[in-house]
Amino acid sequence: MCGIIGAVSERDIVPLLLDGLRQLEYRGYDSAGLAVASAEADGLRRLRARGKVAKLVAMQEQTPLSGTTGIAHTRWATHGKPSARNAHPHVSGDKVAIVHNGIIENYEPLRRELLDSGVVLDTDTDSELIAHLVAGEMQQECAMLEAVFNVSAKLDGAYAMVVAGPQEPDKLVVVRVGSPLVIGCGKGESFVASDVLALNDVAEEFIILAEGDIAQVSSAGVQVYSLSQGLDFPLERERVRIESHQQLKDKGRHDTFMHKEIHEQPEAVHRALEARVSKNRVLAPAFGVATEEVLGRVRNVFIVAAGSSHHCGLIAKYWIEELAGVSCQVEIASEFRYRKAVVLPGTLFVAVSQSGETADTLAALRASRRLGFLASLAICNVPTSTLVRESDMTYLMHAGPEFSVASTKAITCSLVGLLLLTLLIGRHRGLHEVVETEVVKALACLDDVIRESLALEPQIEDLAARFFDRHNAFFLGRGAQYPVALEAALKLKEISYVHAEGYPAGELKHGPLALVDEGMPVIAVAPKDDLIEKLQSNLREVHARGGQLIVFAGPDTEFAAHEDVHIITMPRMHELLVPIVYSVPLQLLAYHVARQKGRDVDQPRNLAKAVTVE
């Protein structure tokens, strides 16, 4: 699963396919390939290579292909190791070629069915099965569109696929189920891609396929149908123009990259979930080929990270121990690498890093190999990073580029990945299916809940003015909200240079309360949960000593606004999503404090995006 591009035209589309693959390289991949279909005797031809697109380009120069209909793909291995043999496109003889993103969940029974029928499989992938299934349908005198429709009914999981074949050399058939696809419309030609960026300079308008859409694409136009309604009912899909889709490094309407990236979080978490959940269940192979085998043996989890990623790990500890019922230890990478750790049998090593190049986290990963961990898992935003390459399993955040030094959307996407991991481990440890379904349903609404929290920005900007002449602040939380307080304090100090500390609220009376006075803003993370009454008592202690309270409260939490008590009422959400969602307005608070103080929020002093030295 990674990048898809396809084209139908009256011109040679091979250069276009190769250029599209180059545009998709930022996503990371381990192999690449392309295929062209024509009505000639050798009507289905392809090139595949392990490694970079440049290697595929070199093969094309040595053995040129040309054609007016074709598909191409960059692959990130889920089923089968990285190799030219397992690279897309996959074929069934000389009849069908396909490219596919996603995971076919019922891969094993389909594979057995094909082997029993005498089909010879050439790869280790789940994707190849689709090609053989489509070819089998076409042998029954089905047109390609009907064949793909019939095959889709047999597939469980998440997938986006594009099908081509010499029997209908002027057409492509595409399906979107749980993984994105877009159709680009040009003059006398049509295109498909997993990302608009692949269609730079070739498409004027776009059709964003909806979930469950199946479409037939030709140079003459596009016909869209729904898998649920059938092929007798063509649909109208709006054509849209997408401005500045070439400009990854464009602030758009935002003054800074950090502000833009904070507001990109709804789309980022949506991408983080794509092709990883289906039918209210988590798809296990989303973390790698060995996921099921490894997670079934997990008895402990050991998370190592630095900075904001460390705070994500601390939040995940609450989830893993509560839902999965296994012990979880979280350590700062720079500390872990220099001490003698005791590793219990069945312990999964999890490294969390936005960049995948953080020196201490990489050193910790390498040390883990000597210490007897069960396996390693990287949760990372950069597919080509060292951390990803050196880990046994991988969860790619798909947060998109972060140009601001202070991480925002990578935090929310890390937390999504850690919550999905929790559910997968829990599945092997007796977590009831009803609970998994409930959490996945809640995650499906996460982007909308984050949008609601972003709508609180005007209130937060007003509150930020209260920090203008302040030099210190406390952030308080209890339970899983304590790490949220730690992260909020880190954000404030790294971009505004205001000294801030995050504390578990119950610790106030053990020393920090001595610092509270009329000049000390105290920010509380206060959803209505089992600890809310305890937190309210802690906040009364702050108020009694003159502290200025800012409370991010759940909709049913009872807090009375006062001259020195300011309430931000958060949207309603599932309790497990609170640490993810509440982090967003706290990012906005830090952002607006920094802006009002005249700080450079994108490049704060003394800091870099990836800490590649100790």
Coordinates of C-alpha atoms in Angstrom, one line a residue:
M1 CA 0.0 0.0 0.0
C2 CA 1.3 3.4 -0.9
G3 CA 1.0 5.4 -4.2
I4 CA -1.3 4.8 -7.2
I5 CA -1.5 6.6 -10.6
G6 CA -3.2 5.6 -13.8
A7 CA -4.0 7.3 -17.1
V8 CA -6.1 6.9 -20.3
S9 CA -5.2 9.2 -23.2
E10 CA -4.5 9.5 -26.9
R11 CA -0.8 10.2 -26.2
D12 CA 2.0 8.1 -24.7
I13 CA 1.3 8.0 -20.9
V14 CA 4.4 6.3 -19.7
P15 CA 6.3 9.6 -19.0
L16 CA 3.2 10.9 -17.2
L17 CA 3.1 7.7 -15.0
L18 CA 6.7 8.0 -14.1
D19 CA 6.4 11.7 -13.2
G20 CA 3.4 10.9 -11.1
L21 CA 5.4 8.3 -9.2
R22 CA 8.0 10.9 -8.5
Q23 CA 5.4 13.2 -7.1
L24 CA 4.4 10.4 -4.7
E25 CA 7.9 9.6 -3.5
Y26 CA 7.4 11.7 -0.3
R27 CA 5.1 9.0 1.0
G28 CA 7.9 6.4 1.1
Y29 CA 8.0 3.1 -0.6
D30 CA 10.1 0.0 -1.2
S31 CA 9.4 -0.8 -4.8
A32 CA 7.8 0.6 -8.0
G33 CA 6.3 -0.5 -11.2
L34 CA 4.1 0.3 -14.2
A35 CA 2.1 -1.5 -16.8
V36 CA 0.5 -0.5 -20.1
A37 CA -2.4 -2.2 -21.9
S38 CA -3.1 -2.3 -25.6
A39 CA -5.0 -4.4 -28.1
E40 CA -1.8 -5.6 -29.8
A41 CA -0.5 -9.1 -29.5
D42 CA 1.7 -8.3 -26.5
G43 CA -1.1 -6.2 -25.1
L44 CA 0.0 -6.3 -21.4
R45 CA 3.5 -5.2 -20.6
R46 CA 5.1 -4.1 -17.3
L47 CA 8.2 -3.1 -15.6
R48 CA 8.9 -3.6 -11.9
A49 CA 11.9 -2.8 -9.7
R50 CA 12.8 -2.9 -6.0
G51 CA 14.0 0.4 -4.8
K52 CA 13.5 4.0 -6.0
V53 CA 11.6 5.3 -9.0
A54 CA 14.9 6.2 -10.5
K55 CA 15.6 2.5 -11.0
L56 CA 12.3 2.1 -12.8
V57 CA 13.2 5.0 -15.0
A58 CA 16.5 3.4 -15.9
M59 CA 14.7 0.2 -16.8
Q60 CA 12.3 2.1 -19.0
E61 CA 15.3 3.7 -20.8
Q62 CA 16.8 0.3 -21.4
T63 CA 13.6 -1.5 -22.4
P64 CA 11.1 1.3 -23.4
L65 CA 7.4 0.8 -23.0
S66 CA 4.8 3.0 -24.5
G67 CA 1.0 3.1 -24.6
T68 CA -2.1 5.2 -24.2
T69 CA -3.5 3.3 -21.2
G70 CA -1.5 2.4 -18.1
I71 CA -1.2 2.1 -14.3
A72 CA 1.7 2.6 -11.9
H73 CA 2.4 2.1 -8.2
T74 CA 4.9 2.7 -5.5
R75 CA 4.6 -0.1 -2.8
W76 CA 5.1 -0.2 0.9
A77 CA 5.1 -3.9 1.9
T78 CA 2.3 -5.3 4.0
H79 CA 2.1 -8.9 2.6
G80 CA 5.3 -10.2 1.3
K81 CA 8.8 -8.8 1.6
P82 CA 10.0 -5.8 -0.5
S83 CA 11.1 -7.2 -3.9
A84 CA 10.6 -6.8 -7.6
R85 CA 8.6 -10.0 -7.5
N86 CA 6.1 -8.6 -5.0
A87 CA 6.0 -5.1 -6.6
H88 CA 2.8 -3.8 -8.3
P89 CA 1.3 -3.9 -10.9
H90 CA 0.1 -7.5 -10.4
V91 CA -1.2 -9.5 -13.4
S92 CA -3.2 -12.6 -14.2
G93 CA -1.5 -13.9 -17.3
D94 CA -2.0 -11.5 -20.2
K95 CA -5.6 -10.6 -19.3
V96 CA -5.6 -8.3 -16.3
A97 CA -3.2 -5.9 -14.4
I98 CA -4.1 -4.2 -11.1
V99 CA -2.6 -1.8 -8.6
H100 CA -3.9 -1.8 -5.1
N101 CA -3.6 0.1 -1.8
G102 CA -4.9 -1.3 1.4
I103 CA -5.3 -4.7 3.0
I104 CA -7.5 -7.6 2.0
E105 CA -8.6 -9.0 5.3
N106 CA -9.9 -12.3 4.0
Y107 CA -6.7 -13.0 2.1
E108 CA -6.2 -16.5 3.4
P109 CA -9.5 -18.1 2.4
L110 CA -9.4 -16.4 -1.0
R111 CA -5.8 -17.6 -1.5
R112 CA -6.9 -21.2 -0.7
E113 CA -9.8 -20.9 -3.0
L114 CA -7.6 -19.8 -5.9
L115 CA -5.0 -22.5 -5.2
D116 CA -7.7 -25.2 -5.1
S117 CA -9.0 -24.0 -8.5
G118 CA -5.5 -24.5 -10.0
V119 CA -4.4 -20.9 -10.1
V120 CA -0.6 -20.5 -9.8
L121 CA 0.4 -17.5 -7.5
D122 CA 3.6 -15.7 -8.4
T123 CA 3.9 -13.4 -5.4
D124 CA 3.4 -13.3 -1.6
T125 CA 0.9 -10.4 -1.7
D126 CA -2.7 -10.1 -1.1
S127 CA -3.0 -7.8 -4.1
E128 CA -2.2 -10.5 -6.7
L129 CA -5.4 -12.3 -5.7
I130 CA -7.5 -9.4 -7.0
A131 CA -6.0 -9.8 -10.5
H132 CA -6.8 -13.5 -10.6
L133 CA -10.3 -13.0 -9.3
V134 CA -11.0 -10.3 -11.9
A135 CA -9.6 -12.5 -14.7
G136 CA -11.8 -15.4 -13.5
E137 CA -14.9 -13.2 -13.8
M138 CA -13.9 -12.0 -17.3
Q139 CA -13.6 -15.6 -18.4
Q140 CA -17.4 -15.8 -17.8
E141 CA -17.9 -13.2 -20.5
C142 CA -18.1 -10.3 -18.1
A143 CA -17.0 -6.8 -19.1
M144 CA -14.2 -5.5 -17.0
L145 CA -16.5 -3.1 -15.0
E146 CA -18.8 -5.9 -14.1
A147 CA -16.0 -8.3 -13.3
V148 CA -14.5 -5.8 -10.8
F149 CA -17.9 -5.1 -9.3
N150 CA -18.4 -8.8 -8.7
V151 CA -15.0 -9.3 -7.2
S152 CA -15.4 -6.3 -4.9
A153 CA -18.3 -8.2 -3.3
K154 CA -15.9 -11.0 -2.3
L155 CA -13.3 -8.7 -0.7
D156 CA -13.2 -7.8 3.0
G157 CA -10.9 -5.0 4.2
A158 CA -9.8 -1.6 3.0
Y159 CA -8.7 -1.1 -0.6
A160 CA -8.3 1.3 -3.5
M161 CA -7.6 -0.4 -6.8
V162 CA -7.3 0.3 -10.4
V163 CA -7.7 -2.4 -13.1
A164 CA -6.5 -2.4 -16.7
G165 CA -6.5 -5.0 -19.4
P166 CA -6.0 -5.5 -23.2
Q167 CA -9.6 -6.7 -23.7
E168 CA -10.7 -3.2 -23.1
P169 CA -7.5 -1.2 -23.8
D170 CA -9.1 2.2 -23.6
K171 CA -10.5 1.9 -20.1
L172 CA -9.6 1.7 -16.4
V173 CA -11.9 0.5 -13.7
V174 CA -11.3 1.9 -10.2
V175 CA -12.8 1.2 -6.8
R176 CA -12.6 3.0 -3.5
V177 CA -13.3 1.2 -0.2
G178 CA -11.6 2.6 2.8
S179 CA -8.5 4.0 0.9
P180 CA -8.5 7.2 -1.1
L181 CA -8.7 7.6 -4.8
V182 CA -9.2 10.7 -7.0
I183 CA -10.0 11.0 -10.7
G184 CA -8.4 13.8 -12.7
C185 CA -10.2 15.1 -15.8
G186 CA -8.2 16.6 -18.6
K187 CA -8.9 17.5 -22.2
G188 CA -9.4 14.2 -24.1
E189 CA -7.8 12.2 -21.3
S190 CA -8.5 11.0 -17.7
F191 CA -6.3 10.1 -14.8
V192 CA -6.6 8.3 -11.4
A193 CA -4.4 8.7 -8.4
S194 CA -4.3 8.0 -4.7
D195 CA -3.2 11.6 -4.1
V196 CA -3.9 14.8 -6.1
L197 CA -0.2 15.6 -6.0
A198 CA 0.5 12.8 -8.5
L199 CA -1.6 14.7 -11.1
N200 CA 0.3 18.0 -11.1
D201 CA 0.0 19.9 -14.3
V202 CA -2.2 17.3 -16.1
A203 CA -5.7 17.6 -14.7
E204 CA -8.0 20.6 -14.7
E205 CA -10.8 19.2 -12.5
F206 CA -11.1 16.4 -10.0
I207 CA -13.7 13.9 -8.9
I208 CA -13.1 12.9 -5.3
L209 CA -14.5 9.4 -5.2
A210 CA -16.8 8.6 -2.2
E211 CA -16.6 5.6 0.0
G212 CA -17.9 2.6 -2.0
D213 CA -17.6 4.2 -5.4
I214 CA -16.7 2.2 -8.5
A215 CA -16.0 4.0 -11.7
Q216 CA -15.1 3.4 -15.3
V217 CA -12.5 5.8 -16.7
S218 CA -11.8 6.5 -20.3
S219 CA -10.3 9.3 -22.4
A220 CA -13.9 10.2 -23.3
G221 CA -15.0 10.7 -19.7
V222 CA -15.9 9.0 -16.4
Q223 CA -18.9 7.0 -15.3
V224 CA -19.4 6.5 -11.5
Y225 CA -21.5 3.9 -9.7
S226 CA -21.9 2.7 -6.2
L227 CA -21.1 -0.8 -5.0
S228 CA -24.2 -0.8 -2.8
Q229 CA -26.6 0.4 -5.6
G230 CA -25.2 -1.6 -8.5
L231 CA -24.3 -0.8 -12.1
D232 CA -27.8 0.0 -13.3
F233 CA -27.7 3.4 -11.4
P234 CA -25.0 5.8 -12.6
L235 CA -24.2 8.6 -10.2
E236 CA -23.3 12.2 -10.6
R237 CA -20.2 13.2 -8.7
E238 CA -19.2 16.9 -8.5
R239 CA -16.1 18.0 -10.4
V240 CA -14.0 20.3 -8.3
R241 CA -10.9 22.5 -8.9
I242 CA -8.2 22.1 -6.3
E243 CA -6.0 25.2 -6.1
S244 CA -2.3 25.2 -5.3
H245 CA -2.2 21.4 -4.9
Q246 CA 1.4 21.6 -6.1
Q247 CA 2.4 23.8 -3.2
L248 CA 3.2 21.5 -0.2
K249 CA 5.2 24.3 1.3
D250 CA 2.5 26.9 1.1
K251 CA 1.0 28.6 4.2
G252 CA -2.3 29.3 2.3
R253 CA -4.5 31.6 4.3
H254 CA -2.4 31.1 7.5
D255 CA 0.3 33.5 8.8
T256 CA 2.6 30.6 9.9
F257 CA 3.1 27.0 9.2
M258 CA 2.3 26.1 12.8
H259 CA -1.1 27.6 12.5
K260 CA -1.7 25.9 9.2
E261 CA -0.6 22.5 10.7
I262 CA -2.8 22.9 13.8
H263 CA -5.8 23.4 11.4
E264 CA -4.7 20.4 9.3
Q265 CA -5.3 18.0 12.1
P266 CA -8.8 16.9 11.1
E267 CA -7.6 15.8 7.7
A268 CA -4.4 14.3 9.2
V269 CA -6.2 12.0 11.6
H270 CA -8.6 11.0 8.8
R271 CA -5.6 9.9 6.7
A272 CA -4.1 8.1 9.8
L273 CA -7.2 5.9 9.9
E274 CA -7.6 5.3 6.2
A275 CA -7.1 1.6 5.2
R276 CA -6.5 0.7 8.8
V277 CA -10.1 0.2 9.9
S278 CA -13.0 -1.5 8.2
K279 CA -16.5 -2.5 9.5
N280 CA -15.7 -1.0 12.9
R281 CA -12.6 -3.2 13.3
V282 CA -8.9 -2.5 13.2
L283 CA -7.1 -4.2 10.4
A284 CA -4.1 -5.9 11.9
P285 CA -1.7 -5.9 8.9
A286 CA -1.8 -2.0 9.1
F287 CA 1.3 -2.4 11.4
G288 CA 3.1 -4.8 9.1
V289 CA 3.2 -8.3 7.8
A290 CA 4.1 -9.9 11.2
T291 CA 1.5 -8.0 13.2
E292 CA -0.9 -10.8 14.1
E293 CA 1.8 -13.3 14.9
V294 CA 3.7 -10.8 17.1
L295 CA 0.8 -9.1 18.9
G296 CA -0.6 -12.5 19.9
R297 CA 2.6 -13.1 21.9
V298 CA 2.8 -9.6 23.6
R299 CA 2.7 -9.7 27.4
N300 CA 4.3 -6.3 28.0
V301 CA 4.9 -3.1 26.1
F302 CA 7.9 -0.8 26.4
I303 CA 7.6 2.6 24.7
V304 CA 10.6 4.8 24.1
A305 CA 10.5 8.3 22.7
A306 CA 11.6 11.9 23.2
G307 CA 9.8 15.2 23.6
S308 CA 6.2 15.3 22.5
S309 CA 6.4 11.7 21.4
H310 CA 7.3 10.7 24.9
H311 CA 4.1 12.4 26.1
C312 CA 2.2 10.4 23.6
G313 CA 3.7 7.3 25.0
L314 CA 2.6 8.3 28.5
I315 CA -1.0 8.7 27.3
A316 CA -0.8 5.3 25.6
K317 CA 0.3 3.7 28.9
Y318 CA -3.2 4.5 30.4
W319 CA -4.9 3.0 27.3
I320 CA -2.7 -0.1 27.1
E321 CA -3.0 -1.1 30.7
E322 CA -6.7 -0.3 30.9
L323 CA -8.0 -1.8 27.6
A324 CA -5.3 -4.4 26.7
G325 CA -4.5 -5.5 30.3
V326 CA -0.8 -5.7 29.8
S327 CA 2.0 -3.8 31.6
C328 CA 3.3 -0.8 29.8
Q329 CA 6.6 1.1 30.6
V330 CA 7.4 4.4 29.0
E331 CA 10.9 5.9 29.0
I332 CA 12.7 8.9 27.6
A333 CA 15.1 7.7 24.9
S334 CA 18.1 9.5 26.1
E335 CA 17.8 7.9 29.5
F336 CA 16.9 4.4 28.3
R337 CA 20.0 4.1 26.1
Y338 CA 22.4 4.5 29.0
R339 CA 21.0 2.2 31.6
K340 CA 20.6 -1.5 32.1
A341 CA 17.0 -2.4 31.4
V342 CA 15.3 -5.5 32.5
V343 CA 13.3 -6.9 29.6
L344 CA 10.5 -9.4 30.5
P345 CA 9.6 -12.2 28.1
G346 CA 7.1 -11.2 25.5
T347 CA 7.8 -7.4 25.6
L348 CA 7.1 -5.3 22.5
F349 CA 9.5 -2.4 21.9
V350 CA 7.7 0.7 20.5
A351 CA 9.7 3.7 19.3
V352 CA 7.7 6.9 18.6
S353 CA 9.3 9.7 16.5
Q354 CA 7.9 12.2 14.1
S355 CA 11.1 12.4 12.1
G356 CA 12.4 8.9 12.5
E357 CA 15.9 10.4 12.8
T358 CA 16.0 11.4 16.5
A359 CA 19.4 10.2 17.6
D360 CA 18.5 9.0 21.1
T361 CA 15.4 7.1 19.8
L362 CA 17.5 5.4 17.1
A363 CA 20.1 4.4 19.6
A364 CA 17.4 3.0 21.9
L365 CA 16.0 1.0 19.0
R366 CA 19.5 -0.5 18.2
A367 CA 20.0 -1.2 21.9
S368 CA 16.7 -3.1 22.0
R369 CA 18.0 -5.7 19.6
R370 CA 20.6 -6.7 22.2
L371 CA 18.2 -6.8 25.1
G372 CA 15.8 -9.6 24.0
F373 CA 12.7 -7.7 23.0
L374 CA 10.0 -9.7 21.2
A375 CA 9.9 -7.3 18.3
S376 CA 10.2 -3.6 17.4
L377 CA 7.5 -1.2 16.1
A378 CA 8.1 2.3 14.8
I379 CA 5.4 4.9 14.9
C380 CA 6.7 7.5 12.6
N381 CA 5.7 10.2 10.1
V382 CA 8.6 9.8 7.6
P383 CA 8.4 6.6 5.5
T384 CA 12.0 6.8 4.4
S385 CA 13.5 7.4 7.8
T386 CA 16.1 5.3 9.5
L387 CA 13.7 4.4 12.3
V388 CA 11.2 2.9 9.9
R389 CA 13.9 1.0 7.9
E390 CA 15.4 -0.6 11.0
S391 CA 12.2 -1.6 12.8
D392 CA 10.4 -4.9 12.5
M393 CA 6.9 -3.3 12.1
T394 CA 5.8 0.2 11.2
Y395 CA 2.8 2.5 11.7
L396 CA 3.1 5.4 9.3
M397 CA 1.2 8.4 10.6
H398 CA 0.4 10.0 7.2
A399 CA 0.2 13.3 9.0
G400 CA 1.8 15.1 6.0
P401 CA 4.8 17.4 6.2
E402 CA 5.4 19.4 9.3
F403 CA 7.4 22.5 8.6
S404 CA 7.0 24.1 12.0
V405 CA 9.6 23.0 14.5
A406 CA 6.9 22.5 17.2
S407 CA 5.0 19.3 16.4
T408 CA 1.2 19.4 16.2
K409 CA -0.5 17.1 13.8
A410 CA 2.1 14.4 14.3
I411 CA 1.1 14.2 17.9
T412 CA -2.5 13.6 17.2
C413 CA -1.6 11.0 14.5
S414 CA 0.8 9.3 16.9
L415 CA -2.0 9.0 19.4
V416 CA -4.3 7.5 16.8
G417 CA -1.7 4.9 16.0
L418 CA -1.1 4.1 19.6
L419 CA -4.8 3.7 20.3
L420 CA -5.2 1.3 17.3
L421 CA -2.2 -0.7 18.6
T422 CA -3.9 -0.9 22.0
L423 CA -7.1 -2.3 20.4
L424 CA -5.0 -4.9 18.5
I425 CA -3.2 -6.1 21.5
G426 CA -6.4 -6.1 23.5
R427 CA -8.0 -8.3 20.9
H428 CA -5.5 -11.0 21.8
R429 CA -6.0 -10.4 25.5
G430 CA -9.7 -10.7 25.8
L431 CA -10.9 -7.2 25.0
H432 CA -14.6 -7.5 24.1
E433 CA -15.4 -7.0 20.4
V434 CA -18.1 -4.5 21.5
V435 CA -15.5 -2.3 23.1
E436 CA -13.3 -2.3 19.9
T437 CA -16.4 -1.4 17.8
E438 CA -17.3 1.4 20.1
V439 CA -13.8 2.9 20.0
V440 CA -13.4 2.6 16.3
K441 CA -16.8 4.3 15.8
A442 CA -15.6 7.1 18.0
L443 CA -12.4 7.4 16.0
A444 CA -14.4 7.7 12.8
C445 CA -15.9 10.9 14.2
L446 CA -12.5 12.2 15.5
D447 CA -11.9 14.6 12.6
D448 CA -15.3 16.3 13.2
V449 CA -14.7 16.6 17.0
I450 CA -11.3 18.2 16.4
R451 CA -13.0 20.7 14.0
E452 CA -15.4 21.6 16.9
S453 CA -12.4 22.2 19.2
L454 CA -10.7 24.4 16.6
A455 CA -13.8 26.5 16.5
L456 CA -12.9 27.6 20.0
E457 CA -10.0 29.6 18.7
P458 CA -11.5 33.1 19.2
Q459 CA -12.0 32.4 22.9
I460 CA -8.5 31.0 23.3
E461 CA -6.9 34.0 21.5
D462 CA -8.7 36.3 24.0
L463 CA -7.4 34.3 26.9
A464 CA -3.8 34.4 25.5
A465 CA -3.7 38.1 26.2
R466 CA -3.6 37.3 29.9
F467 CA -0.1 35.8 29.4
F468 CA 1.5 38.8 27.9
D469 CA 3.4 39.9 31.0
R470 CA 3.5 36.4 32.6
H471 CA 6.8 34.5 32.9
N472 CA 5.5 31.2 34.5
A473 CA 2.5 28.9 34.2
F474 CA 1.2 25.6 35.6
F475 CA -0.8 23.0 33.6
L476 CA -2.7 20.4 35.6
G477 CA -4.4 17.1 34.8
R478 CA -5.2 13.8 36.4
G479 CA -5.0 10.3 35.0
A480 CA -4.5 10.3 31.2
Q481 CA -4.8 14.1 31.2
Y482 CA -1.6 14.5 33.2
P483 CA 0.6 13.8 30.1
V484 CA -1.7 16.2 28.2
A485 CA -0.7 18.9 30.7
L486 CA 3.0 17.9 30.2
E487 CA 2.6 18.4 26.5
A488 CA 0.8 21.7 26.8
A489 CA 3.5 23.0 29.1
L490 CA 6.2 21.9 26.6
K491 CA 4.4 23.7 23.7
L492 CA 4.1 27.0 25.7
K493 CA 7.7 27.1 26.7
E494 CA 9.2 26.0 23.4
I495 CA 7.5 28.6 21.2
S496 CA 6.6 31.5 23.6
Y497 CA 9.6 31.1 26.0
V498 CA 7.3 31.3 29.0
H499 CA 8.4 28.9 31.7
A500 CA 5.7 26.3 32.2
E501 CA 5.4 23.0 34.1
G502 CA 2.9 20.2 33.8
Y503 CA 1.8 18.5 37.0
P504 CA -0.5 15.8 38.2
A505 CA -3.0 17.9 40.1
G506 CA -2.8 15.8 43.2
E507 CA 0.9 16.8 43.5
L508 CA 0.2 20.5 44.0
K509 CA 0.2 20.3 47.8
H510 CA 3.5 18.4 47.8
G511 CA 5.4 21.6 46.9
P512 CA 4.3 23.4 43.7
L513 CA 1.4 25.1 45.5
A514 CA 4.0 27.4 47.1
L515 CA 4.5 29.1 43.7
V516 CA 0.9 29.9 43.1
D517 CA -0.1 33.6 43.5
E518 CA -2.1 36.3 41.7
G519 CA 0.5 36.3 38.9
M520 CA 0.4 32.6 38.1
P521 CA -1.9 31.3 35.3
V522 CA -3.0 27.7 36.1
I523 CA -4.5 25.8 33.2
A524 CA -6.5 22.7 33.9
V525 CA -7.5 19.8 31.7
A526 CA -10.9 18.9 33.1
P527 CA -13.1 16.4 31.3
K528 CA -15.9 14.8 33.3
D529 CA -14.4 11.5 34.3
D530 CA -13.9 9.4 37.4
L531 CA -11.3 11.9 38.7
I532 CA -13.2 15.1 38.1
E533 CA -14.2 15.6 41.8
K534 CA -10.6 15.2 42.9
L535 CA -9.5 17.7 40.3
Q536 CA -12.1 20.2 41.3
S537 CA -10.8 20.0 44.9
N538 CA -7.3 20.7 43.6
L539 CA -8.4 23.7 41.7
R540 CA -10.2 25.1 44.7
E541 CA -6.8 25.1 46.4
V542 CA -5.4 27.1 43.5
H543 CA -8.3 29.6 43.5
A544 CA -8.0 30.1 47.2
R545 CA -4.4 31.2 46.8
G546 CA -5.2 33.8 44.1
G547 CA -4.1 31.7 41.0
Q548 CA -5.8 32.6 37.7
L549 CA -7.6 29.5 36.5
I550 CA -8.2 28.6 32.9
V551 CA -10.2 25.4 32.7
F552 CA -10.7 23.3 29.6
A553 CA -13.9 21.5 30.8
G554 CA -16.1 18.8 29.5
P555 CA -19.7 19.8 28.5
D556 CA -21.1 18.3 31.7
T557 CA -18.4 19.4 34.1
E558 CA -19.6 21.7 36.8
F559 CA -17.4 24.8 37.0
A560 CA -18.6 28.2 37.7
A561 CA -17.1 31.0 35.8
H562 CA -15.6 33.8 37.9
E563 CA -13.4 36.9 37.5
D564 CA -10.4 34.7 38.0
V565 CA -11.9 31.4 36.6
H566 CA -12.3 31.2 32.8
I567 CA -14.0 28.2 31.3
I568 CA -13.5 26.8 27.8
T569 CA -16.3 24.3 27.2
M570 CA -15.0 21.4 25.0
P571 CA -17.2 19.4 22.6
R572 CA -18.7 16.1 23.7
M573 CA -16.6 13.0 22.8
H574 CA -15.7 9.5 23.8
E575 CA -13.6 9.5 27.0
L576 CA -10.7 7.7 25.2
L577 CA -10.4 10.5 22.7
V578 CA -10.1 13.3 25.4
P579 CA -6.2 13.3 25.4
I580 CA -6.2 13.6 21.6
V581 CA -8.8 16.3 21.2
Y582 CA -7.9 18.4 24.3
S583 CA -4.3 18.7 23.0
V584 CA -5.5 20.8 20.0
P585 CA -6.9 23.9 21.8
L586 CA -3.9 23.8 24.1
Q587 CA -1.7 24.0 21.0
L588 CA -3.7 27.1 20.0
L589 CA -3.2 28.6 23.4
A590 CA 0.6 28.3 23.2
Y591 CA 0.4 29.6 19.6
H592 CA -1.5 32.7 20.4
V593 CA 0.6 33.5 23.5
A594 CA 3.7 33.2 21.4
R595 CA 2.3 35.4 18.6
Q596 CA 1.2 38.1 21.1
K597 CA 4.7 38.0 22.5
G598 CA 6.2 38.5 19.0
R599 CA 7.9 35.1 18.9
D600 CA 8.9 33.2 15.7
V601 CA 6.6 30.3 16.2
D602 CA 7.8 28.3 13.2
Q603 CA 11.5 28.5 14.1
P604 CA 11.9 29.0 17.9
R605 CA 15.3 29.8 19.1
N606 CA 17.8 27.0 19.8
L607 CA 15.5 24.2 18.5
A608 CA 15.5 22.0 15.4
K609 CA 12.8 19.8 13.8
A610 CA 14.7 16.5 14.1
V611 CA 17.2 16.1 17.0
T612 CA 19.9 14.1 15.2
V613 CA 22.6 14.5 17.9
E614 CA 22.7 13.5 21.5

